[in-house]
């Protein structure tokens, strides 16, 4: 019988895509003996090693998305976000073995969602003629990882910065793809936006529980951010109050986020 610990180790350190996609039965034995694992770069297949800065490609401009190669390049960048999300979930399970089981199970479920998202992006990219690893990838989300030394900091970085921002980015890209009549890619982005609501919701719930009575959730959020995930990264150009509300973020948090400078 596998444990969350051994599953997370194989997903995190594995250097094949098969290991990144490894499944786990979450009805498992508790990880009583697990030790804390500090951050080191995850394993990656050769074609998904982080590229030198000079070799990386910028996210294509929305005005270029009539070109299928530019759409594939955009989806490749998003697929890499999903791959990093998988690894950061596995990392949380390894870094916080003694966190409450609700946290560990929640993260484990998100990890499985991110595996599914990666597969969806890979399938769509392949239909556009590009395979994962054909283009250089960055380590954008990894950079904050060594500083995430408590579950609350992990939640504030992953669920409440990167995933919160996706509540704005994903619907915007659903529209960009629809504008160039790529309805499959548009539907994919809409699905990602929909499922991101629960991931942000997990973070919102954790933040609420971690906020002392009489204090503001937004202040606790701000105090648990790190250099690489500042609050301005937690939103996109079209700020969606509605999706934030659906995720369970409180009204004061949403307005503070909207007005944050
Ligand atoms: Fe995702
Ligand atoms: Fe997510």
PDB file of C-alpha atoms and ligand atoms in Angstrom:
ATOM      1  CA  UNK A   1       0.000   0.000   0.000  1.00  0.00           C
ATOM      2  CA  UNK A   2       1.352   3.374  -0.932  1.00  0.00           C
ATOM      3  CA  UNK A   3       1.205   6.421   1.316  1.00  0.00           C
ATOM      4  CA  UNK A   4       0.752  10.073   0.418  1.00  0.00           C
ATOM      5  CA  UNK A   5       4.436  10.451   1.303  1.00  0.00           C
ATOM      6  CA  UNK A   6       5.755   7.883  -1.168  1.00  0.00           C
ATOM      7  CA  UNK A   7       3.367   9.119  -3.853  1.00  0.00           C
ATOM      8  CA  UNK A   8       4.503  12.729  -3.375  1.00  0.00           C
ATOM      9  CA  UNK A   9       8.170  11.647  -3.463  1.00  0.00           C
ATOM     10  CA  UNK A  10       7.737   9.863  -6.763  1.00  0.00           C
ATOM     11  CA  UNK A  11       5.765  12.735  -8.307  1.00  0.00           C
ATOM     12  CA  UNK A  12       8.241  15.355  -7.065  1.00  0.00           C
ATOM     13  CA  UNK A  13      11.555  13.622  -7.681  1.00  0.00           C
ATOM     14  CA  UNK A  14      10.506  11.475 -10.642  1.00  0.00           C
ATOM     15  CA  UNK A  15      12.187  12.458 -13.890  1.00  0.00           C
ATOM     16  CA  UNK A  16       9.586  11.027 -16.272  1.00  0.00           C
ATOM     17  CA  UNK A  17       6.183  12.380 -17.230  1.00  0.00           C
ATOM     18  CA  UNK A  18       4.652   9.055 -16.179  1.00  0.00           C
ATOM     19  CA  UNK A  19       5.741   9.751 -12.612  1.00  0.00           C
ATOM     20  CA  UNK A  20       4.336  13.291 -12.747  1.00  0.00           C
ATOM     21  CA  UNK A  21       1.007  11.648 -13.672  1.00  0.00           C
ATOM     22  CA  UNK A  22       1.187   8.937 -10.998  1.00  0.00           C
ATOM     23  CA  UNK A  23      -2.146   8.294  -9.296  1.00  0.00           C
ATOM     24  CA  UNK A  24      -2.750   7.514  -5.640  1.00  0.00           C
ATOM     25  CA  UNK A  25      -5.604   6.016  -3.675  1.00  0.00           C
ATOM     26  CA  UNK A  26      -6.159   8.628  -0.999  1.00  0.00           C
ATOM     27  CA  UNK A  27      -7.798   6.185   1.420  1.00  0.00           C
ATOM     28  CA  UNK A  28      -4.412   5.449   2.913  1.00  0.00           C
ATOM     29  CA  UNK A  29      -2.393   4.923   6.048  1.00  0.00           C
ATOM     30  CA  UNK A  30      -1.218   8.056   7.881  1.00  0.00           C
ATOM     31  CA  UNK A  31       2.375   9.189   7.365  1.00  0.00           C
ATOM     32  CA  UNK A  32       3.390   8.961  11.018  1.00  0.00           C
ATOM     33  CA  UNK A  33       7.103   8.559  10.390  1.00  0.00           C
ATOM     34  CA  UNK A  34       7.433  11.053   7.543  1.00  0.00           C
ATOM     35  CA  UNK A  35      10.299  13.533   7.705  1.00  0.00           C
ATOM     36  CA  UNK A  36      10.197  17.123   6.429  1.00  0.00           C
ATOM     37  CA  UNK A  37      11.749  17.545   2.996  1.00  0.00           C
ATOM     38  CA  UNK A  38      13.214  20.962   2.184  1.00  0.00           C
ATOM     39  CA  UNK A  39      13.033  22.395  -1.310  1.00  0.00           C
ATOM     40  CA  UNK A  40      15.350  21.253  -4.051  1.00  0.00           C
ATOM     41  CA  UNK A  41      14.493  21.417  -7.735  1.00  0.00           C
ATOM     42  CA  UNK A  42      12.075  18.629  -8.723  1.00  0.00           C
ATOM     43  CA  UNK A  43      13.023  15.892 -11.159  1.00  0.00           C
ATOM     44  CA  UNK A  44      12.202  16.556 -14.813  1.00  0.00           C
ATOM     45  CA  UNK A  45      12.553  14.677 -18.092  1.00  0.00           C
ATOM     46  CA  UNK A  46      15.365  16.025 -20.320  1.00  0.00           C
ATOM     47  CA  UNK A  47      12.978  17.935 -22.591  1.00  0.00           C
ATOM     48  CA  UNK A  48      11.416  19.771 -19.629  1.00  0.00           C
ATOM     49  CA  UNK A  49      14.569  21.028 -17.943  1.00  0.00           C
ATOM     50  CA  UNK A  50      14.262  24.725 -17.074  1.00  0.00           C
ATOM     51  CA  UNK A  51      15.677  26.745 -19.965  1.00  0.00           C
ATOM     52  CA  UNK A  52      18.292  29.510 -19.743  1.00  0.00           C
ATOM     53  CA  UNK A  53      16.680  32.923 -19.540  1.00  0.00           C
ATOM     54  CA  UNK A  54      17.968  33.901 -22.971  1.00  0.00           C
ATOM     55  CA  UNK A  55      16.292  30.855 -24.542  1.00  0.00           C
ATOM     56  CA  UNK A  56      12.845  31.356 -22.995  1.00  0.00           C
ATOM     57  CA  UNK A  57       9.935  32.569 -25.083  1.00  0.00           C
ATOM     58  CA  UNK A  58       7.571  35.337 -24.051  1.00  0.00           C
ATOM     59  CA  UNK A  59       3.858  34.647 -23.772  1.00  0.00           C
ATOM     60  CA  UNK A  60       2.472  35.534 -27.240  1.00  0.00           C
ATOM     61  CA  UNK A  61       0.474  38.727 -27.561  1.00  0.00           C
ATOM     62  CA  UNK A  62      -3.323  38.184 -27.663  1.00  0.00           C
ATOM     63  CA  UNK A  63      -3.358  39.880 -31.078  1.00  0.00           C
ATOM     64  CA  UNK A  64      -1.202  37.027 -32.467  1.00  0.00           C
ATOM     65  CA  UNK A  65      -3.547  34.199 -31.447  1.00  0.00           C
ATOM     66  CA  UNK A  66      -5.073  33.823 -34.917  1.00  0.00           C
ATOM     67  CA  UNK A  67      -1.821  31.908 -35.597  1.00  0.00           C
ATOM     68  CA  UNK A  68      -2.181  28.309 -34.345  1.00  0.00           C
ATOM     69  CA  UNK A  69       1.513  28.145 -33.426  1.00  0.00           C
ATOM     70  CA  UNK A  70       1.043  31.130 -31.147  1.00  0.00           C
ATOM     71  CA  UNK A  71      -1.988  29.468 -29.568  1.00  0.00           C
ATOM     72  CA  UNK A  72       0.041  26.286 -29.029  1.00  0.00           C
ATOM     73  CA  UNK A  73       2.850  28.372 -27.515  1.00  0.00           C
ATOM     74  CA  UNK A  74       0.374  30.010 -25.136  1.00  0.00           C
ATOM     75  CA  UNK A  75      -1.044  26.624 -24.109  1.00  0.00           C
ATOM     76  CA  UNK A  76       2.504  25.300 -23.647  1.00  0.00           C
ATOM     77  CA  UNK A  77       3.196  28.077 -21.138  1.00  0.00           C
ATOM     78  CA  UNK A  78      -0.039  27.255 -19.288  1.00  0.00           C
ATOM     79  CA  UNK A  79       0.772  23.533 -19.346  1.00  0.00           C
ATOM     80  CA  UNK A  80       4.069  24.350 -17.668  1.00  0.00           C
ATOM     81  CA  UNK A  81       2.121  26.194 -14.956  1.00  0.00           C
ATOM     82  CA  UNK A  82       0.134  23.007 -14.369  1.00  0.00           C
ATOM     83  CA  UNK A  83       3.310  20.934 -14.199  1.00  0.00           C
ATOM     84  CA  UNK A  84       4.764  23.337 -11.621  1.00  0.00           C
ATOM     85  CA  UNK A  85       1.452  23.216  -9.713  1.00  0.00           C
ATOM     86  CA  UNK A  86       1.705  19.399  -9.579  1.00  0.00           C
ATOM     87  CA  UNK A  87       5.234  19.684  -8.212  1.00  0.00           C
ATOM     88  CA  UNK A  88       4.340  22.384  -5.704  1.00  0.00           C
ATOM     89  CA  UNK A  89       1.464  20.275  -4.363  1.00  0.00           C
ATOM     90  CA  UNK A  90       3.795  17.282  -4.049  1.00  0.00           C
ATOM     91  CA  UNK A  91       6.281  19.577  -2.314  1.00  0.00           C
ATOM     92  CA  UNK A  92       3.641  20.724   0.216  1.00  0.00           C
ATOM     93  CA  UNK A  93       2.964  17.075   1.099  1.00  0.00           C
ATOM     94  CA  UNK A  94       6.699  16.457   1.607  1.00  0.00           C
ATOM     95  CA  UNK A  95       7.440  19.744   3.377  1.00  0.00           C
ATOM     96  CA  UNK A  96       4.530  19.571   5.857  1.00  0.00           C
ATOM     97  CA  UNK A  97       4.102  15.890   6.801  1.00  0.00           C
ATOM     98  CA  UNK A  98       2.548  16.795  10.153  1.00  0.00           C
ATOM     99  CA  UNK A  99       0.043  19.352   8.824  1.00  0.00           C
ATOM    100  CA  UNK A 100      -3.617  18.632   9.648  1.00  0.00           C
ATOM    101  CA  UNK A 101      -5.029  15.826   7.518  1.00  0.00           C
ATOM    102  CA  UNK A 102      -7.638  18.228   6.025  1.00  0.00           C
ATOM    103  CA  UNK A 103      -4.737  20.250   4.595  1.00  0.00           C
ATOM    104  CA  UNK A 104      -2.897  17.192   3.271  1.00  0.00           C
ATOM    105  CA  UNK A 105      -5.994  15.639   1.741  1.00  0.00           C
ATOM    106  CA  UNK A 106      -7.031  18.972   0.209  1.00  0.00           C
ATOM    107  CA  UNK A 107      -3.594  19.428  -1.355  1.00  0.00           C
ATOM    108  CA  UNK A 108      -3.616  15.809  -2.576  1.00  0.00           C
ATOM    109  CA  UNK A 109      -6.946  16.397  -4.323  1.00  0.00           C
ATOM    110  CA  UNK A 110      -5.641  19.592  -5.920  1.00  0.00           C
ATOM    111  CA  UNK A 111      -2.563  17.676  -7.104  1.00  0.00           C
ATOM    112  CA  UNK A 112      -4.844  15.198  -8.884  1.00  0.00           C
ATOM    113  CA  UNK A 113      -6.798  18.075 -10.494  1.00  0.00           C
ATOM    114  CA  UNK A 114      -3.544  19.638 -11.721  1.00  0.00           C
ATOM    115  CA  UNK A 115      -2.499  16.300 -13.253  1.00  0.00           C
ATOM    116  CA  UNK A 116      -5.803  16.250 -15.131  1.00  0.00           C
ATOM    117  CA  UNK A 117      -5.346  19.876 -16.223  1.00  0.00           C
ATOM    118  CA  UNK A 118      -1.868  19.140 -17.556  1.00  0.00           C
ATOM    119  CA  UNK A 119      -3.271  16.255 -19.587  1.00  0.00           C
ATOM    120  CA  UNK A 120      -6.044  18.492 -20.990  1.00  0.00           C
ATOM    121  CA  UNK A 121      -3.483  21.086 -22.102  1.00  0.00           C
ATOM    122  CA  UNK A 122      -1.248  18.393 -23.603  1.00  0.00           C
ATOM    123  CA  UNK A 123      -4.147  16.963 -25.620  1.00  0.00           C
ATOM    124  CA  UNK A 124      -5.170  20.374 -26.919  1.00  0.00           C
ATOM    125  CA  UNK A 125      -1.576  21.348 -27.762  1.00  0.00           C
ATOM    126  CA  UNK A 126      -1.112  18.111 -29.623  1.00  0.00           C
ATOM    127  CA  UNK A 127      -4.199  18.869 -31.710  1.00  0.00           C
ATOM    128  CA  UNK A 128      -2.455  22.143 -32.606  1.00  0.00           C
ATOM    129  CA  UNK A 129       0.751  20.294 -33.517  1.00  0.00           C
ATOM    130  CA  UNK A 130       2.914  20.908 -30.434  1.00  0.00           C
ATOM    131  CA  UNK A 131       4.042  18.480 -27.764  1.00  0.00           C
ATOM    132  CA  UNK A 132       4.946  19.278 -24.172  1.00  0.00           C
ATOM    133  CA  UNK A 133       8.699  19.908 -24.131  1.00  0.00           C
ATOM    134  CA  UNK A 134       8.880  21.191 -27.716  1.00  0.00           C
ATOM    135  CA  UNK A 135       9.342  24.714 -26.299  1.00  0.00           C
ATOM    136  CA  UNK A 136      11.580  26.009 -23.484  1.00  0.00           C
ATOM    137  CA  UNK A 137      10.024  26.198 -20.002  1.00  0.00           C
ATOM    138  CA  UNK A 138      10.610  28.544 -17.066  1.00  0.00           C
ATOM    139  CA  UNK A 139      10.717  27.961 -13.317  1.00  0.00           C
ATOM    140  CA  UNK A 140       8.502  30.911 -12.444  1.00  0.00           C
ATOM    141  CA  UNK A 141       6.485  29.299  -9.600  1.00  0.00           C
ATOM    142  CA  UNK A 142       9.422  27.357  -8.188  1.00  0.00           C
ATOM    143  CA  UNK A 143      11.302  30.486  -7.203  1.00  0.00           C
ATOM    144  CA  UNK A 144       9.082  31.179  -4.229  1.00  0.00           C
ATOM    145  CA  UNK A 145       9.119  27.561  -2.984  1.00  0.00           C
ATOM    146  CA  UNK A 146      12.193  27.608  -0.685  1.00  0.00           C
ATOM    147  CA  UNK A 147      10.561  30.392   1.377  1.00  0.00           C
ATOM    148  CA  UNK A 148       7.290  28.533   1.950  1.00  0.00           C
ATOM    149  CA  UNK A 149       8.081  27.210   5.414  1.00  0.00           C
ATOM    150  CA  UNK A 150       4.512  26.892   6.753  1.00  0.00           C
ATOM    151  CA  UNK A 151       1.228  25.628   5.251  1.00  0.00           C
ATOM    152  CA  UNK A 152      -0.257  29.136   5.502  1.00  0.00           C
ATOM    153  CA  UNK A 153       2.585  30.561   3.396  1.00  0.00           C
ATOM    154  CA  UNK A 154       2.099  27.791   0.831  1.00  0.00           C
ATOM    155  CA  UNK A 155      -1.635  28.549   0.672  1.00  0.00           C
ATOM    156  CA  UNK A 156      -0.999  32.308   0.308  1.00  0.00           C
ATOM    157  CA  UNK A 157       1.489  31.711  -2.522  1.00  0.00           C
ATOM    158  CA  UNK A 158      -0.168  28.914  -4.470  1.00  0.00           C
ATOM    159  CA  UNK A 159      -3.940  29.094  -3.881  1.00  0.00           C
ATOM    160  CA  UNK A 160      -4.199  32.776  -3.090  1.00  0.00           C
ATOM    161  CA  UNK A 161      -1.621  34.310  -5.437  1.00  0.00           C
ATOM    162  CA  UNK A 162      -1.052  32.161  -8.521  1.00  0.00           C
ATOM    163  CA  UNK A 163      -4.434  30.451  -8.545  1.00  0.00           C
ATOM    164  CA  UNK A 164      -6.338  33.567  -7.517  1.00  0.00           C
ATOM    165  CA  UNK A 165      -4.766  35.389 -10.487  1.00  0.00           C
ATOM    166  CA  UNK A 166      -5.966  32.592 -12.735  1.00  0.00           C
ATOM    167  CA  UNK A 167      -9.561  33.514 -11.841  1.00  0.00           C
ATOM    168  CA  UNK A 168      -8.842  36.601 -13.989  1.00  0.00           C
ATOM    169  CA  UNK A 169      -6.408  35.137 -16.547  1.00  0.00           C
ATOM    170  CA  UNK A 170      -8.260  31.943 -17.517  1.00  0.00           C
ATOM    171  CA  UNK A 171     -11.607  33.609 -18.431  1.00  0.00           C
ATOM    172  CA  UNK A 172      -9.692  36.296 -20.328  1.00  0.00           C
ATOM    173  CA  UNK A 173      -7.931  33.628 -22.422  1.00  0.00           C
ATOM    174  CA  UNK A 174     -11.246  31.823 -22.926  1.00  0.00           C
ATOM    175  CA  UNK A 175     -12.378  35.043 -24.589  1.00  0.00           C
ATOM    176  CA  UNK A 176      -9.140  35.554 -26.577  1.00  0.00           C
ATOM    177  CA  UNK A 177      -9.394  32.012 -28.002  1.00  0.00           C
ATOM    178  CA  UNK A 178     -13.103  32.445 -28.767  1.00  0.00           C
ATOM    179  CA  UNK A 179     -12.271  35.709 -30.582  1.00  0.00           C
ATOM    180  CA  UNK A 180     -10.123  33.715 -33.037  1.00  0.00           C
ATOM    181  CA  UNK A 181     -12.738  30.959 -33.207  1.00  0.00           C
ATOM    182  CA  UNK A 182     -10.665  28.318 -31.454  1.00  0.00           C
ATOM    183  CA  UNK A 183     -13.620  27.095 -29.467  1.00  0.00           C
ATOM    184  CA  UNK A 184     -11.853  23.970 -28.114  1.00  0.00           C
ATOM    185  CA  UNK A 185      -9.089  26.038 -26.513  1.00  0.00           C
ATOM    186  CA  UNK A 186     -11.688  28.518 -25.298  1.00  0.00           C
ATOM    187  CA  UNK A 187     -13.739  25.746 -23.650  1.00  0.00           C
ATOM    188  CA  UNK A 188     -10.576  24.387 -22.026  1.00  0.00           C
ATOM    189  CA  UNK A 189      -9.789  27.774 -20.468  1.00  0.00           C
ATOM    190  CA  UNK A 190     -13.385  28.093 -19.244  1.00  0.00           C
ATOM    191  CA  UNK A 191     -13.111  24.656 -17.594  1.00  0.00           C
ATOM    192  CA  UNK A 192      -9.812  25.601 -15.949  1.00  0.00           C
ATOM    193  CA  UNK A 193     -11.379  28.835 -14.613  1.00  0.00           C
ATOM    194  CA  UNK A 194     -14.331  26.898 -13.223  1.00  0.00           C
ATOM    195  CA  UNK A 195     -12.134  24.351 -11.431  1.00  0.00           C
ATOM    196  CA  UNK A 196      -9.757  27.009 -10.139  1.00  0.00           C
ATOM    197  CA  UNK A 197     -12.643  28.362  -8.045  1.00  0.00           C
ATOM    198  CA  UNK A 198     -12.361  25.309  -5.745  1.00  0.00           C
ATOM    199  CA  UNK A 199      -8.580  25.600  -5.485  1.00  0.00           C
ATOM    200  CA  UNK A 200      -8.842  29.244  -4.452  1.00  0.00           C
ATOM    201  CA  UNK A 201     -11.712  28.159  -2.197  1.00  0.00           C
ATOM    202  CA  UNK A 202      -9.409  25.719  -0.401  1.00  0.00           C
ATOM    203  CA  UNK A 203      -7.026  28.622   0.225  1.00  0.00           C
ATOM    204  CA  UNK A 204      -9.836  30.959   1.283  1.00  0.00           C
ATOM    205  CA  UNK A 205     -11.056  28.439   3.847  1.00  0.00           C
ATOM    206  CA  UNK A 206      -7.551  27.852   5.220  1.00  0.00           C
ATOM    207  CA  UNK A 207      -6.906  31.606   5.435  1.00  0.00           C
ATOM    208  CA  UNK A 208     -10.195  32.163   7.254  1.00  0.00           C
ATOM    209  CA  UNK A 209      -9.330  29.522   9.855  1.00  0.00           C
ATOM    210  CA  UNK A 210      -5.854  31.017  10.293  1.00  0.00           C
ATOM    211  CA  UNK A 211      -7.155  34.557  10.830  1.00  0.00           C
ATOM    212  CA  UNK A 212      -7.540  35.495  14.522  1.00  0.00           C
ATOM    213  CA  UNK A 213     -10.939  36.893  15.526  1.00  0.00           C
ATOM    214  CA  UNK A 214     -11.116  40.634  14.915  1.00  0.00           C
ATOM    215  CA  UNK A 215      -8.360  40.614  12.286  1.00  0.00           C
ATOM    216  CA  UNK A 216      -8.757  40.925   8.528  1.00  0.00           C
ATOM    217  CA  UNK A 217      -8.080  37.962   6.273  1.00  0.00           C
ATOM    218  CA  UNK A 218      -6.425  40.307   3.782  1.00  0.00           C
ATOM    219  CA  UNK A 219      -3.877  41.473   6.396  1.00  0.00           C
ATOM    220  CA  UNK A 220      -3.012  37.860   7.260  1.00  0.00           C
ATOM    221  CA  UNK A 221      -2.630  37.171   3.525  1.00  0.00           C
ATOM    222  CA  UNK A 222      -0.305  40.158   3.033  1.00  0.00           C
ATOM    223  CA  UNK A 223       1.783  39.188   6.073  1.00  0.00           C
ATOM    224  CA  UNK A 224       2.336  35.694   4.713  1.00  0.00           C
ATOM    225  CA  UNK A 225       3.453  36.612   1.210  1.00  0.00           C
ATOM    226  CA  UNK A 226       7.049  36.311   0.096  1.00  0.00           C
ATOM    227  CA  UNK A 227       9.234  38.371  -2.206  1.00  0.00           C
ATOM    228  CA  UNK A 228       8.301  36.297  -5.272  1.00  0.00           C
ATOM    229  CA  UNK A 229       4.534  36.292  -4.781  1.00  0.00           C
ATOM    230  CA  UNK A 230       3.522  39.844  -4.028  1.00  0.00           C
ATOM    231  CA  UNK A 231      -0.192  40.699  -3.870  1.00  0.00           C
ATOM    232  CA  UNK A 232      -0.226  42.400  -7.284  1.00  0.00           C
ATOM    233  CA  UNK A 233       0.481  38.968  -8.775  1.00  0.00           C
ATOM    234  CA  UNK A 234      -2.790  37.678  -7.306  1.00  0.00           C
ATOM    235  CA  UNK A 235      -4.933  39.378  -9.933  1.00  0.00           C
ATOM    236  CA  UNK A 236      -5.066  39.872 -13.673  1.00  0.00           C
ATOM    237  CA  UNK A 237      -6.226  42.675 -15.888  1.00  0.00           C
ATOM    238  CA  UNK A 238      -9.955  41.890 -15.698  1.00  0.00           C
ATOM    239  CA  UNK A 239     -10.615  41.574 -11.997  1.00  0.00           C
ATOM    240  CA  UNK A 240     -13.406  39.038 -11.399  1.00  0.00           C
ATOM    241  CA  UNK A 241     -15.231  39.810  -8.179  1.00  0.00           C
ATOM    242  CA  UNK A 242     -17.790  37.159  -9.032  1.00  0.00           C
ATOM    243  CA  UNK A 243     -15.391  34.196  -9.284  1.00  0.00           C
ATOM    244  CA  UNK A 244     -13.685  35.327  -6.079  1.00  0.00           C
ATOM    245  CA  UNK A 245     -17.054  35.414  -4.345  1.00  0.00           C
ATOM    246  CA  UNK A 246     -17.822  31.925  -5.648  1.00  0.00           C
ATOM    247  CA  UNK A 247     -14.516  30.721  -4.195  1.00  0.00           C
ATOM    248  CA  UNK A 248     -15.595  31.898  -0.742  1.00  0.00           C
ATOM    249  CA  UNK A 249     -13.196  34.827  -0.349  1.00  0.00           C
ATOM    250  CA  UNK A 250     -14.870  37.363   1.922  1.00  0.00           C
ATOM    251  CA  UNK A 251     -16.131  40.715   0.668  1.00  0.00           C
ATOM    252  CA  UNK A 252     -13.544  42.755   2.571  1.00  0.00           C
ATOM    253  CA  UNK A 253     -10.735  40.619   1.131  1.00  0.00           C
ATOM    254  CA  UNK A 254     -12.102  41.017  -2.410  1.00  0.00           C
ATOM    255  CA  UNK A 255     -12.345  44.809  -2.143  1.00  0.00           C
ATOM    256  CA  UNK A 256      -8.883  45.096  -0.546  1.00  0.00           C
ATOM    257  CA  UNK A 257      -7.475  42.918  -3.319  1.00  0.00           C
ATOM    258  CA  UNK A 258      -9.164  45.034  -5.962  1.00  0.00           C
ATOM    259  CA  UNK A 259      -7.878  48.288  -4.508  1.00  0.00           C
ATOM    260  CA  UNK A 260      -4.398  47.045  -3.601  1.00  0.00           C
ATOM    261  CA  UNK A 261      -1.569  49.282  -4.899  1.00  0.00           C
TER     262      UNK A 261
HETATM  263 FE1  LIG B   1      -4.726  23.728 -12.800  1.00  0.00          FE
HETATM  264 FE1  LIG B   2      -5.297  25.004  -9.694  1.00  0.00          FE
END
